Each structure stands twice: as structure tokens, then as C-alpha cells.
mmCIF file of C-alpha atoms in Angstrom:
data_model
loop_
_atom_site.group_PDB
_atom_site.id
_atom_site.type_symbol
_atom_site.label_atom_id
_atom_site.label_comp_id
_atom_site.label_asym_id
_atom_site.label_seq_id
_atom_site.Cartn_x
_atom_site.Cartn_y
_atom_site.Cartn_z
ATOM 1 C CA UNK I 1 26.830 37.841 48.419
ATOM 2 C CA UNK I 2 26.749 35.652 45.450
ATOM 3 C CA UNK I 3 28.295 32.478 47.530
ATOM 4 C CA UNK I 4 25.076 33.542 50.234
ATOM 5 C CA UNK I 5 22.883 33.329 47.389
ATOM 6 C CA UNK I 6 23.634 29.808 46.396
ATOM 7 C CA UNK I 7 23.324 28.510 49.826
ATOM 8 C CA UNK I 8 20.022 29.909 50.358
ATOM 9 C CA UNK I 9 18.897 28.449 47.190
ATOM 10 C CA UNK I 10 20.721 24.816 48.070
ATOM 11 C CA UNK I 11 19.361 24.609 51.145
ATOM 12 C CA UNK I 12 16.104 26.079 50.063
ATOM 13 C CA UNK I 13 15.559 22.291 47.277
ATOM 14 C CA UNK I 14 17.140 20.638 50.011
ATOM 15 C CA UNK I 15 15.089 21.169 52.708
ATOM 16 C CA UNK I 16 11.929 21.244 50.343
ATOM 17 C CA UNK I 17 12.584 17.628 49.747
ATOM 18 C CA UNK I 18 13.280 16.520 53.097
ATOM 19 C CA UNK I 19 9.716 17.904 53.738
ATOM 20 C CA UNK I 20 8.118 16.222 51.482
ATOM 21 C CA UNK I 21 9.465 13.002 52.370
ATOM 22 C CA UNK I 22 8.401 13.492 55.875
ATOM 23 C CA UNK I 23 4.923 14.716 55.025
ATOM 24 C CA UNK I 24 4.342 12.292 52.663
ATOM 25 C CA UNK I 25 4.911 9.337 54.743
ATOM 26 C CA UNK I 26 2.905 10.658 57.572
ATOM 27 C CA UNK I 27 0.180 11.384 55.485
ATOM 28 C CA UNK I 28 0.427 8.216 53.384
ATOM 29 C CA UNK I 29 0.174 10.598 49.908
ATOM 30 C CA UNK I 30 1.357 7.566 47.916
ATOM 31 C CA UNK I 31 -1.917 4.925 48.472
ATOM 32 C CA UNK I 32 -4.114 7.890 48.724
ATOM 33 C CA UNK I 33 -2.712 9.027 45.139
ATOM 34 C CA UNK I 34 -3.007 5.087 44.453
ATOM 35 C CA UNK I 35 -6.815 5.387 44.928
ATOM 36 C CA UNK I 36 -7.447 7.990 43.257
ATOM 37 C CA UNK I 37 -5.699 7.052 39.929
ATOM 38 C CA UNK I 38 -5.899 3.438 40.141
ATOM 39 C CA UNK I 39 -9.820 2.289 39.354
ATOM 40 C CA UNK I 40 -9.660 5.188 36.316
ATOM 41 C CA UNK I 41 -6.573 4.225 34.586
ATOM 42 C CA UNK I 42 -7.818 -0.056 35.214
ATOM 43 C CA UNK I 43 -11.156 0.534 33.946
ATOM 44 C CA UNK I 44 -9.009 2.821 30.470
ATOM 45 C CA UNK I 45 -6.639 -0.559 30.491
ATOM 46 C CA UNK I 46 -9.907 -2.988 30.414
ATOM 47 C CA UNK I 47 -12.155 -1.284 27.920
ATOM 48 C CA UNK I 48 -9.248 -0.460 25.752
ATOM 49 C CA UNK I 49 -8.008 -4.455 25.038
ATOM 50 C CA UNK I 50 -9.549 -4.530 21.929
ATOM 51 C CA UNK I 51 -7.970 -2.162 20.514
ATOM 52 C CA UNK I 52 -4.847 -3.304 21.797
ATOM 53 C CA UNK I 53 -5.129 -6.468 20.018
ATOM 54 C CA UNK I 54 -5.533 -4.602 17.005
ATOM 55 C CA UNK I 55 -2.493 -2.958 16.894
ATOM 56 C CA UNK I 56 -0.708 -6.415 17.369
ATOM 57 C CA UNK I 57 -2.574 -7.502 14.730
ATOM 58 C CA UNK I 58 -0.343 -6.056 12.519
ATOM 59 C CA UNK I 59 -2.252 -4.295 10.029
ATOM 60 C CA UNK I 60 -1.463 -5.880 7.020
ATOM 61 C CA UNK I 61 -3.320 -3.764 4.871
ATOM 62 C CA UNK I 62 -1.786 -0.486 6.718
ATOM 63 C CA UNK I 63 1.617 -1.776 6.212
ATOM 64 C CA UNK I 64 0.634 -2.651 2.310
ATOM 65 C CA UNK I 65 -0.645 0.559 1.410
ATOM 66 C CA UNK I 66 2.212 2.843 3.075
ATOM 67 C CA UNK I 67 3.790 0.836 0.928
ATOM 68 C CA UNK I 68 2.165 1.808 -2.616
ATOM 69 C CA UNK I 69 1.975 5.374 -0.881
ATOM 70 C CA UNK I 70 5.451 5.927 -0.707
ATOM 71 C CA UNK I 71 5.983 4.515 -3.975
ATOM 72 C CA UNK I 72 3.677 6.684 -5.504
ATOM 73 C CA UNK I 73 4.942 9.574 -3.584
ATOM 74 C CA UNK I 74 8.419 8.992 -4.510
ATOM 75 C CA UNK I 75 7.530 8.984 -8.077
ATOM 76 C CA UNK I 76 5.251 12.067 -8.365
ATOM 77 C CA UNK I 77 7.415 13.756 -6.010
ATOM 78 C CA UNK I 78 10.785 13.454 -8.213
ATOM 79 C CA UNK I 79 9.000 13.828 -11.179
ATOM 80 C CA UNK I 80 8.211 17.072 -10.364
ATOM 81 C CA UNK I 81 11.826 17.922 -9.110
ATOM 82 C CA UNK I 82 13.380 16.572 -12.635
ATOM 83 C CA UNK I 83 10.560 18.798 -14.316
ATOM 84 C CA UNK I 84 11.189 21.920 -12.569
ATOM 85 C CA UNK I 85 15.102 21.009 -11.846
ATOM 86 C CA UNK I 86 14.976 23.745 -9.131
ATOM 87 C CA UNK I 87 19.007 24.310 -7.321
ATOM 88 C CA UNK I 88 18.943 23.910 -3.411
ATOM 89 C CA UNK I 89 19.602 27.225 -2.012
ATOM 90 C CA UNK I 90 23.585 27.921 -2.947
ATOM 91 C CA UNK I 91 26.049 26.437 -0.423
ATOM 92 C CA UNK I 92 27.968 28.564 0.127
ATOM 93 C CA UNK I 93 26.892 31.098 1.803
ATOM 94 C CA UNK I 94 24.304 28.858 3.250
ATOM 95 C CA UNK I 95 26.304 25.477 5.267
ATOM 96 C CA UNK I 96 24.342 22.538 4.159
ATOM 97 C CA UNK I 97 24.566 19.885 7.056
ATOM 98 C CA UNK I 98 24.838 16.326 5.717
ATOM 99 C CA UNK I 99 25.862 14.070 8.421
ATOM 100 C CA UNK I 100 25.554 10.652 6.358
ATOM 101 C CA UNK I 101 26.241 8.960 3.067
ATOM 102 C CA UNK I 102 22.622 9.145 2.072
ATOM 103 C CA UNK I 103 22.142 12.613 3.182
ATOM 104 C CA UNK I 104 25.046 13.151 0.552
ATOM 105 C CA UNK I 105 23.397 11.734 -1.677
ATOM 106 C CA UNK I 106 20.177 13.140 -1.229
ATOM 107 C CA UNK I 107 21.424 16.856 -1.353
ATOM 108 C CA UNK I 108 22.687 15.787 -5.109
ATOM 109 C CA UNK I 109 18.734 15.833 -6.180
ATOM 110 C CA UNK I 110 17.196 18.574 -6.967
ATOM 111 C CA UNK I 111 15.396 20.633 -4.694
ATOM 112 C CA UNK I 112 11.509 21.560 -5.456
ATOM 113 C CA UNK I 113 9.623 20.042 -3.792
ATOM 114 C CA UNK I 114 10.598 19.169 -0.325
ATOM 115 C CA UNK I 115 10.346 15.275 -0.288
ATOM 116 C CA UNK I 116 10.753 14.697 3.339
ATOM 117 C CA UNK I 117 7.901 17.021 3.520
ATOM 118 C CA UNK I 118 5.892 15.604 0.856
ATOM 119 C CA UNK I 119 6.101 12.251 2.268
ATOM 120 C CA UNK I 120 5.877 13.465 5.891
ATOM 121 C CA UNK I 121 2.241 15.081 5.035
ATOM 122 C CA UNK I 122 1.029 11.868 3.261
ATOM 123 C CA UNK I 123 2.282 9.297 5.326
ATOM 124 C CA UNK I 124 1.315 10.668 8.923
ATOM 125 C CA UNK I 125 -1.685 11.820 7.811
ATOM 126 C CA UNK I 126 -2.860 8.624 5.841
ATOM 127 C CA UNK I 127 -1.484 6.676 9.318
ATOM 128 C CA UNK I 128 -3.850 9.295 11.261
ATOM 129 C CA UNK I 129 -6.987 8.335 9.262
ATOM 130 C CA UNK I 130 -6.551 4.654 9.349
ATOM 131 C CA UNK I 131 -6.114 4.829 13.235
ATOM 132 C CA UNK I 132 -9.095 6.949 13.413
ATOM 133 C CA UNK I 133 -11.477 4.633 11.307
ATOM 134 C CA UNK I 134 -10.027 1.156 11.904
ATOM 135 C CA UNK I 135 -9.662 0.789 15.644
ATOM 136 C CA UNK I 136 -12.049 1.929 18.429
ATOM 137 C CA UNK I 137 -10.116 5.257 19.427
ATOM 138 C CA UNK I 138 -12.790 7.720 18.512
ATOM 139 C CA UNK I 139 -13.711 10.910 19.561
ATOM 140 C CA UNK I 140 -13.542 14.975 18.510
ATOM 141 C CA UNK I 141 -10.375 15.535 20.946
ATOM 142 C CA UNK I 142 -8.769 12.715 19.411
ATOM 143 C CA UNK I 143 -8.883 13.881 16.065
ATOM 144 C CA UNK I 144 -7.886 17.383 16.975
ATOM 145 C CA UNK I 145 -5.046 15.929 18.989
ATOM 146 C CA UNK I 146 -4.346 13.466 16.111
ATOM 147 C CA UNK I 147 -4.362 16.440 13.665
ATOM 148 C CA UNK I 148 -2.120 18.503 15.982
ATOM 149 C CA UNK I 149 0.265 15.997 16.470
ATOM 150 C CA UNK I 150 0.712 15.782 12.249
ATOM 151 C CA UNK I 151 0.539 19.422 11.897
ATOM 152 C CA UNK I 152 3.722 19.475 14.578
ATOM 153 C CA UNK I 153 5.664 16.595 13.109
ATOM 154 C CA UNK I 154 5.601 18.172 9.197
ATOM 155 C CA UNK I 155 6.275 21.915 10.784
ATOM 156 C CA UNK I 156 9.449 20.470 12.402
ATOM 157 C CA UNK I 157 10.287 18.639 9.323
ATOM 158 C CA UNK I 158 9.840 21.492 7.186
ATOM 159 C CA UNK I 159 12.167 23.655 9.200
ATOM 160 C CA UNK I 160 14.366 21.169 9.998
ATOM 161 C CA UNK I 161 15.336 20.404 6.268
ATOM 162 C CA UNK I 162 15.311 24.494 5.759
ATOM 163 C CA UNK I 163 17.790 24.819 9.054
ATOM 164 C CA UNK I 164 19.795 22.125 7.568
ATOM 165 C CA UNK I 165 20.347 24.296 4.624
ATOM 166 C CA UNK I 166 18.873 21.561 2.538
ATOM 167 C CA UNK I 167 15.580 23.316 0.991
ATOM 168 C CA UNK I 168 14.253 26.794 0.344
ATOM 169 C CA UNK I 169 11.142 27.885 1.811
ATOM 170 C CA UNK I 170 9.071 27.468 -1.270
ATOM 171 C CA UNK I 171 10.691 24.040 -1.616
ATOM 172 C CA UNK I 172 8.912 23.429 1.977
ATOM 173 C CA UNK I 173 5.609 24.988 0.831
ATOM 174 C CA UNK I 174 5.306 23.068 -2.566
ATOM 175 C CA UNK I 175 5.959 19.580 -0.768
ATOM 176 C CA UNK I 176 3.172 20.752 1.800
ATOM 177 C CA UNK I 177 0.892 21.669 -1.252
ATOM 178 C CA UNK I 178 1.332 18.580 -3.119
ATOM 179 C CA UNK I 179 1.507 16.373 0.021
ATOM 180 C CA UNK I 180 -1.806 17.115 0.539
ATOM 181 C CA UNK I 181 -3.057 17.051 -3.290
ATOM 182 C CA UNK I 182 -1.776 13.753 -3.057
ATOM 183 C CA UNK I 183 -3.355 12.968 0.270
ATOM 184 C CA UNK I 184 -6.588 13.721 -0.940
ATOM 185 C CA UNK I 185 -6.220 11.787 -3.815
ATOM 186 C CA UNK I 186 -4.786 8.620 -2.479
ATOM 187 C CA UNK I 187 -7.616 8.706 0.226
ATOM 188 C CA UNK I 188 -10.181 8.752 -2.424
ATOM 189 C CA UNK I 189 -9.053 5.329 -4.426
ATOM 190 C CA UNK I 190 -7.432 3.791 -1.102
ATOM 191 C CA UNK I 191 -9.735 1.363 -0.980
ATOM 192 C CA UNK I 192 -10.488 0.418 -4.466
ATOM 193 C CA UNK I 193 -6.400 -0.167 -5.435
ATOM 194 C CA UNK I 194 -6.353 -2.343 -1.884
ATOM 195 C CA UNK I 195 -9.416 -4.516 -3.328
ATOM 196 C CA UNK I 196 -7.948 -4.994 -6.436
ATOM 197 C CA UNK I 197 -4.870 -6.126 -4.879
ATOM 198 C CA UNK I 198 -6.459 -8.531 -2.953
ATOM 199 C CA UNK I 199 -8.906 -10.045 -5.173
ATOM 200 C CA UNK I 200 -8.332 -8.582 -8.930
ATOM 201 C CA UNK I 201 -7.899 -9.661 -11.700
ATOM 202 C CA UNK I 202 -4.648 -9.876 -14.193
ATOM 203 C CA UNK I 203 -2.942 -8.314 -11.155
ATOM 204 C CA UNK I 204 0.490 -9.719 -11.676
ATOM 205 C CA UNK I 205 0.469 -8.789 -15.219
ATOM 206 C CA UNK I 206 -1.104 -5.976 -15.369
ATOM 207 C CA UNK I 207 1.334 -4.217 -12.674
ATOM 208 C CA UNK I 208 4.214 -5.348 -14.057
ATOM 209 C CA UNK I 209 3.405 -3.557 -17.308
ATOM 210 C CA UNK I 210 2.445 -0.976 -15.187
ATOM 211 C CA UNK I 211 5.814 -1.058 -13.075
ATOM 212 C CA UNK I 212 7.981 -1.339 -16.624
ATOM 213 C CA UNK I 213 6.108 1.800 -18.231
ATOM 214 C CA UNK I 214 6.681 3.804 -14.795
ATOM 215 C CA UNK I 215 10.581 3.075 -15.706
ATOM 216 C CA UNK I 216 10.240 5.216 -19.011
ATOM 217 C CA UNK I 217 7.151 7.615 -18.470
ATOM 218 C CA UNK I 218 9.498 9.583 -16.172
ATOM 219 C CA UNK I 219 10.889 12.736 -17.300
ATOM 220 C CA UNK I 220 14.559 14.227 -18.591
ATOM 221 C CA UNK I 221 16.467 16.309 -15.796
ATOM 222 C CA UNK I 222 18.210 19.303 -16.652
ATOM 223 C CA UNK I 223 21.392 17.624 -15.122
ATOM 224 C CA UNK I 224 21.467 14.205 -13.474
ATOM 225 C CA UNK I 225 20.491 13.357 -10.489
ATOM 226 C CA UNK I 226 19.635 10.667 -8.115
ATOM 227 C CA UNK I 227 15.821 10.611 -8.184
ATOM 228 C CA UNK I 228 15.661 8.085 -11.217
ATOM 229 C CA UNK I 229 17.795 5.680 -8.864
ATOM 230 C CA UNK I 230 15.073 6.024 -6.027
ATOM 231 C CA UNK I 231 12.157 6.263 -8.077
ATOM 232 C CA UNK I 232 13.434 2.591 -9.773
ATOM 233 C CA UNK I 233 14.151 0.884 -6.203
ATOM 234 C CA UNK I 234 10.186 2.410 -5.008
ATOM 235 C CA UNK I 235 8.579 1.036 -8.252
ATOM 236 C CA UNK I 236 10.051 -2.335 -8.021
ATOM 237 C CA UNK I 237 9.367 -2.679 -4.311
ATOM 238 C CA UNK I 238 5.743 -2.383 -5.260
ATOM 239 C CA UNK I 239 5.713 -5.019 -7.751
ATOM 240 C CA UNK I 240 7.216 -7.604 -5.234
ATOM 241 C CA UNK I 241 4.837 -6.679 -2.623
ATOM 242 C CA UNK I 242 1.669 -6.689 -4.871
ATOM 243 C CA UNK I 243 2.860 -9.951 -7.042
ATOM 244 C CA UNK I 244 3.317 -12.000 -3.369
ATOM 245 C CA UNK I 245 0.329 -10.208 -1.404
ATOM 246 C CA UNK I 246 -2.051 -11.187 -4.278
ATOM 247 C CA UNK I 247 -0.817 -14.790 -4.527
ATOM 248 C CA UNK I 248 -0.412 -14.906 -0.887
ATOM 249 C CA UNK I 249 -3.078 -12.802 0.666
ATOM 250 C CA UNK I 250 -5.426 -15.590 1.985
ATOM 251 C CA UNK I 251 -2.862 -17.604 3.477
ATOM 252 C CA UNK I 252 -0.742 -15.239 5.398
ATOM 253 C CA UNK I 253 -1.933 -11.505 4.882
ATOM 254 C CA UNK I 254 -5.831 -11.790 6.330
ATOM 255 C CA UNK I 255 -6.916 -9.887 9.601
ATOM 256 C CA UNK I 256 -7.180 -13.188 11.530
ATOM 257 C CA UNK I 257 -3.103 -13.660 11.384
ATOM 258 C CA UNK I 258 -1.233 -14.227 14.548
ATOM 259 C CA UNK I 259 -0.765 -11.498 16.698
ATOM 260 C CA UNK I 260 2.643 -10.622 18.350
ATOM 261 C CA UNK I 261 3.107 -11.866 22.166
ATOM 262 C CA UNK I 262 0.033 -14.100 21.428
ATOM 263 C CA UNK I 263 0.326 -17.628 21.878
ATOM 264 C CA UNK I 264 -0.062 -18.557 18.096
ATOM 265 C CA UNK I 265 2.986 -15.697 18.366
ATOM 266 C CA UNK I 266 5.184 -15.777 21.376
ATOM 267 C CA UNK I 267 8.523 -14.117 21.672
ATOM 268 C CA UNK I 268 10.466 -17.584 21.013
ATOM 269 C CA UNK I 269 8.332 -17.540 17.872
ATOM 270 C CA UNK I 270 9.401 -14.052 17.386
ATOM 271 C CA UNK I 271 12.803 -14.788 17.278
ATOM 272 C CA UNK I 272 12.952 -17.987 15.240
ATOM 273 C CA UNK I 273 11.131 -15.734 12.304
ATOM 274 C CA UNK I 274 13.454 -13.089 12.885
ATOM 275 C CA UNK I 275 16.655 -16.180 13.010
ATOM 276 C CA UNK I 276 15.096 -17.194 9.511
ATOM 277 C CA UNK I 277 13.732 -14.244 8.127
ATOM 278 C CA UNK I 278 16.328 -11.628 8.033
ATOM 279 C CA UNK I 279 19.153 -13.411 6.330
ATOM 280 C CA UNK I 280 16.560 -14.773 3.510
ATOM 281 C CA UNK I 281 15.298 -11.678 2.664
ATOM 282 C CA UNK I 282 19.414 -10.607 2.400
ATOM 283 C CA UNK I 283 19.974 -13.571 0.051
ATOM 284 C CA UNK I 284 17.156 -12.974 -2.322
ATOM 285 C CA UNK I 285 18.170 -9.180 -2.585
ATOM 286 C CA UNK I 286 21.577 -10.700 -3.264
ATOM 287 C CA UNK I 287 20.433 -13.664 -5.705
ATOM 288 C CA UNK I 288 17.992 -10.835 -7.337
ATOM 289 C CA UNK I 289 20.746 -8.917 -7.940
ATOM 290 C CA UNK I 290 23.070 -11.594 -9.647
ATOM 291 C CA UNK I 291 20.783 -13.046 -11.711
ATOM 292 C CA UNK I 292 19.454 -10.061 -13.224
ATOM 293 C CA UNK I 293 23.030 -8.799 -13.496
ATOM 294 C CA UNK I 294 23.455 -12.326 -15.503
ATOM 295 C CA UNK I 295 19.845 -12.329 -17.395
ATOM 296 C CA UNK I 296 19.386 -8.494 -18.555
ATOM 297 C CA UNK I 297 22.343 -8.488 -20.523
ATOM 298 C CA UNK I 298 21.989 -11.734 -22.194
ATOM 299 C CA UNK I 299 18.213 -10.420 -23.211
ATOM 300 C CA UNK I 300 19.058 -7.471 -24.441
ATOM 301 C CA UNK I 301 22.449 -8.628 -26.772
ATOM 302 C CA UNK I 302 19.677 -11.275 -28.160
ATOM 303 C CA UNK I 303 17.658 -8.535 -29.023
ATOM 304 C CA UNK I 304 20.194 -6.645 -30.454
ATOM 305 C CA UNK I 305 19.455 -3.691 -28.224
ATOM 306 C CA UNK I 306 22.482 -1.772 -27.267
ATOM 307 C CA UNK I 307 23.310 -1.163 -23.590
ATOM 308 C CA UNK I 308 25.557 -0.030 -21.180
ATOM 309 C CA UNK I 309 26.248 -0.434 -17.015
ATOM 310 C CA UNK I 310 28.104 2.506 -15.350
ATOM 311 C CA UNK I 311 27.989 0.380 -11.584
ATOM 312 C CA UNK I 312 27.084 -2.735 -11.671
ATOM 313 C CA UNK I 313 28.711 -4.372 -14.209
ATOM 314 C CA UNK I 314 32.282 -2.641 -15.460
ATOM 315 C CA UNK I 315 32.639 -4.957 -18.444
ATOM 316 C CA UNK I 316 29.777 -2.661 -20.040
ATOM 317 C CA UNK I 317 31.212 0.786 -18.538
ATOM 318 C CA UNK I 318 31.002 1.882 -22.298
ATOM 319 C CA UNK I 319 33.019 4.573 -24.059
ATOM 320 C CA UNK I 320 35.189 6.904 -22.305
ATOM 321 C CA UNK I 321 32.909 9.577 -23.173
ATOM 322 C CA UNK I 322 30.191 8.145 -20.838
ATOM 323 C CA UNK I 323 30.471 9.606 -17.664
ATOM 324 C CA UNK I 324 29.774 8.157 -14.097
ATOM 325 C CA UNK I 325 27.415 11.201 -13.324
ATOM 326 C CA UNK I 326 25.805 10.759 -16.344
ATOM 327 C CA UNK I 327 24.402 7.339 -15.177
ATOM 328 C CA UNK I 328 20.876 8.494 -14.498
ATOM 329 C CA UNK I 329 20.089 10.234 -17.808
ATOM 330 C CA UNK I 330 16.873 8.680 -19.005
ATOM 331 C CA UNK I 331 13.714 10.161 -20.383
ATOM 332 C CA UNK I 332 10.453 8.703 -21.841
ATOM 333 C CA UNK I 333 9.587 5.539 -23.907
ATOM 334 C CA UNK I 334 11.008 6.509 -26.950
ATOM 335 C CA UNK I 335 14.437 7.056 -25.856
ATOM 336 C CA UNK I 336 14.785 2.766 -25.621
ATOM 337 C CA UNK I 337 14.202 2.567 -28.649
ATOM 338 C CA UNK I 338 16.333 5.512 -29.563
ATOM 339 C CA UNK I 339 19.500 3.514 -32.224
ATOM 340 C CA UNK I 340 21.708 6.837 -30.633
ATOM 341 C CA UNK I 341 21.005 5.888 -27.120
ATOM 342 C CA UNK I 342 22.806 2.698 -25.001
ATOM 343 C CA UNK I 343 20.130 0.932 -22.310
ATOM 344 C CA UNK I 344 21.325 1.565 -19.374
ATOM 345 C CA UNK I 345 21.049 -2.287 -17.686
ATOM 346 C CA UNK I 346 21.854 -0.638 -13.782
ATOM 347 C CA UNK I 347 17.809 -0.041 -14.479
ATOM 348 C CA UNK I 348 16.852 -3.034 -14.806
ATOM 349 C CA UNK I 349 19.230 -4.610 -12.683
ATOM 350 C CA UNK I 350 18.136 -2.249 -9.410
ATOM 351 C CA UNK I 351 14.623 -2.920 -10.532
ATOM 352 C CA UNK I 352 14.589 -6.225 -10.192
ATOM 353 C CA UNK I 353 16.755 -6.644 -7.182
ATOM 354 C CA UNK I 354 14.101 -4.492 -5.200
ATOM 355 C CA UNK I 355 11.344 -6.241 -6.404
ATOM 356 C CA UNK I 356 12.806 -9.795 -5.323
ATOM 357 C CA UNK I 357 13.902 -7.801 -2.022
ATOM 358 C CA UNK I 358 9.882 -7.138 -1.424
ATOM 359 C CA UNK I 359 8.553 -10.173 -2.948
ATOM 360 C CA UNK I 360 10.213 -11.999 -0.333
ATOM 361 C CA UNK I 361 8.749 -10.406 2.084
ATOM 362 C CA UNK I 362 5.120 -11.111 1.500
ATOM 363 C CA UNK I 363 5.532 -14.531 -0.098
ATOM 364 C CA UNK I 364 8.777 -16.409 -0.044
ATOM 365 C CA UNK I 365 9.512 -15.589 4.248
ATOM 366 C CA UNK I 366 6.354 -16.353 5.033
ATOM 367 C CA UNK I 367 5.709 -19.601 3.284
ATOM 368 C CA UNK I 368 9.316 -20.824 5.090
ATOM 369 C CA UNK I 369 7.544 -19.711 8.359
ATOM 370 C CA UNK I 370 4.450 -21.974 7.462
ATOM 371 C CA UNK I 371 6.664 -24.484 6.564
ATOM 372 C CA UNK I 372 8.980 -24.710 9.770
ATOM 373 C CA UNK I 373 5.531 -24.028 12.000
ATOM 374 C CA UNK I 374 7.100 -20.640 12.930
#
């Protein structure tokens, strides 16, 4: 009976096929179907070039303030896990699913709040209100669908990082909840911190000092952790990209830049920047590296301050009684100046290599572009 069953079943698709191959070529459903879509989705394709052209544009300013967003996320975000210095839930008995290096080292933070959360709510829904009020795709169904889509994308990232045994619920809930305090916030001074950028003054300066405060004003976790490490690579990313888009911004960072697949832009173009581009930015991260590896400890023996590497430089691994886990013990302003505590120069050194890293991104790659007529 069961053998009967598939054959009725088989011949049942089969057969249904072979009829609609007959009955659509005697009917001629394909150009009817043509027709009917054709003039709608040309006349969608037409109206719709202009915005288009703005998403090849490149969106300098979108890219810019993700950017600072992430930055600013990433610093909030672990400040408030060093503060709280909440455990992940206990593995065992929950399996904790780390399939890379970086999830490793992730799961070594602590765990309130949920930063892929956090991050998720900001940056999707920052990206949804900047396509919503900078390009021509309007309309109450697109917002709800926009909204939808975001609401979707941080459930499944919530319960993804809970299924992968790397967050409580109420680790999930407080990223949510200060994702969107955060959100709020950010979309209230957007604007304002992108202006300054652009056309401030004491810009340079002033976020520098900003960027070498942020290294200190950062609090003391229960037990080490990696956070310090990311928040250090974030910060110095946004000095590089604000020092070289506010020297820069005129020349290469406008809304009238070339577009992608233009011809000011073609796809030989393309590749020639990406030929020249790529292995630049590599060497500046490396040369960043180096010479702050070579600089920072010459400064600081000058000074007289006393320091210490636990990675990046073994000559100054200290005393046997500092630890390699205890490499990312740091706390506020006072501790540099602290004659009990060693500066430790891996700061310093991973501040500056990131900030070269972005710098070269907005200024020096660009300005070798101009220069070969790339």
C-alpha cells in the first residue's frame, strides 16, 4: 500500500508539470504574464533612479556616523558590563557555542548587557531613519515594513545569543533597553556632532583630548576582561576618522563624490583603488603599530613614568607577579598617576595603531587615489 502511495503521489507532480507545460505554451501564459508585470515594474525602475544613485553615492556621512555610533556604543555598552560585572549564565549546565577565536574571546567579557543586541538596536535602527529621511523611499508601509524588518533582525539576535548559551534573558532585555536610550539620544545630537565634524572648530585637538580621557574615565572590573581592549581599538578608530574627515572633508568626503559603476567610477577604477587601497591601509596599521611600540616607551621612561607591556612588547612583561590575564586592569585618571601602579603601554600602543588604521582611510587612501587619478 505504501509503495501504491508513492506512485500516486509521483505521478500525481509529474503529470501536474507536464500539464502545465502544455497549457502554458498553448496559451502563451509567459508574454501574457510579460504584459501584465512589465509596464509596472519599468515605470518602479524609472521613477526610482534617483534614488538609486543615491545609494551609490556612498553616503559618506552614513558611513561616518555608524562609525562614532559604534564607538560610542561600544564604550557605554562595556562600561556598563565592567560596572555591573554580571557572569554569563554558568556553562556548564548550559553548552556555550563559540565557533571562532573571537567568539572565545568575546564570551571572556562579562555579560550584562547584551552587546550584539545593544548595537543591533542602534545601528539598524539609526540605518532605518537615515534611509527614511535621506532618499526618496517614503511612505507609512515603508516605515512599518522598515520597523518590522528591525524589530525581526534584534528578536533573532536576541535569541540567537540566548540559544547560543552566551547571555541571560535579562542580559537581552537590558541591551534592548539601553539600545534604545541610546538611540534616542544619538538621534537627538546626530546632526550637531556631524556639523562639527565637518566644519568645527579645534576639532583635532579637542577630540584627541577627548579620545585620551575616554582611555581613563572607564571603570574598574571586578575581574578582567576584554572590554577595555575593544573599547581602546573603538575610541581610536574615531579619532583617525574624525582627524582625516575634518582635514579632508571638502576634497573627498562631499555628496558630489564619484559614484560606483559611474563613469568618474567604473569597475577598472574600482579595482585599481581596491589594488592600492587595501595593502596601504595594512601597512599603516602595521607602521602605526611599530612606531608607537618604538615612541610610547621612549615618552614615558623620559617622563619617568613607570610602565609595563604584557603583549606587545616582552622586554617590559614586568615582574613575575604580573599576570597575562591581568593585562586589562585599568580604572580612572588617577590610577596613571598612581607611583604603585605600572602604565600599561599595550594601551597606548592599540590606541594608536587603530587610529592610524582609520586615519588612513579617510585621508591618507584617498589622497593616493587623487594622486594616481584613481
Amino acid at each position: 500500500m505504501e509503495g501504491e502511495g508513492a506512485a500516486v503521489w509521483q505521478g500525481a507532480v509529474l503529470g501536474g508539470i507536464l500539464f502545465w507545460i502544455v497549457s502554458a505554451s498553448y496559451l502563451d501564459v509567459t508574454r501574457k504574464l510579460r504584459s501584465f508585470f512589465q509596464p509596472w515594474v519599468s515605470h518602479h525602475v524609472e521613477t526610482q533612479t534617483s534614488v538609486v544613485l543615491k545609494i551609490q553615492s556612498g553616503h559618506g556621512k552614513l558611513a561616518r556616523q555608524m562609525t562614532l555610533l559604534m564607538a560610542f556604543c561600544d564604550y557605554l555598552g562595556n562600561c556598563i558590563k565592567d560596572v555591573v560585572s554580571a557572569p554569563r549564565p554558568a556553562s556548564p549546565p548550559v553548552k556555550r557555542v563559540t565557533a571562532t577565536k573571537d567568539e572565545e574571546e568575546n564570551a571572556l567579557e562579562y555579560g550584562l548587557p547584551s552587546s550584539h543586541t545593544l548595537n543591533t538596536v542602534c545601528l539598524s535602527g539609526y540605518l532605518l531613519h537615515y534611509v527614511l529621511t535621506h532618499t526618496q523611499i517614503q511612505g507609512a508601509y515603508i516605515t512599518y515594513l522598515g520597523i518590522s524588518l528591525a524589530f525581526m533582525l534584534v528578536l533573532l539576535i536576541g535569541l540567537g545569543r540566548i540559544y547560543l548559551g552566551m547571555h541571560s534573558v535579562v542580559d537581552v532585555l537590558a541591551g534592548l533597553l539601553v539600545g534604545l536610550v541610546i538611540l534616542a539620544f544619538w538621534l537627538t545630537v546626530h546632526e550637531h556632532i556631524d556639523s562639527f565634524v565637518i566644519s568645527g572648530q579645534n576639532v583635532t585637538s579637542f577630540w584627541a583630548v577627548l579620545s585620551f580621557l575616554l582611555l581613563f574615565a572607564y571603570p574598574t572590573p571586578e575581574l578582567p576582561t576584554p572590554s577595555f581592549e575593544f573599547h581602546t581599538a573603538f575610541n581610536g578608530v574615531a579619532l583617525g576618522i574624525v582627524a582625516g574627515v575634518q582635514q579632508t572633508y571638502h576634497q573627498f568626503h562631499h555628496g558630489d563624490v564619484p559614484r560606483l559603476f559611474s563613469s568618474e567610477l567604473s569597475v577598472p577604477v574600482f579595482a585599481g583603488r581596491m589594488l592600492v587601497g587595501i595593502p596601504t591601509i595594512l601597512t599603516v596599521k602595521f607602521c602605526s603599530k611599530a612606531l608607537a611600540k618604538w615612541t610610547i616607551p621612549m615618552v614615558a621612561n623620559t617622563l619617568g613614568i613607570p610602565i609595563k607591556s604584557t603583549s606587545y612588547i616582552p622586554t617590559l612583561n614586568g615582574s613575575a607577579a604580573v599576570k597575562k590575564t591581568d593585562k586589562l586592569k585599568q580604572g580612572y585618571l588617577q590610577k596613571l598617576l598612581s607611583q604603585y601602579k605600572a602604565f600599561d603601554v599595550d594601551t597606548g600602543i592599540r590606541f594608536l595603531q587603530y587610529a592610524g588604521l582609520a586615519w588612513s582611510v579617510v585621508d591618507l587612501v584617498p589622497s593616493l587615489f587623487s594622486y594616481m587619478s584613481l
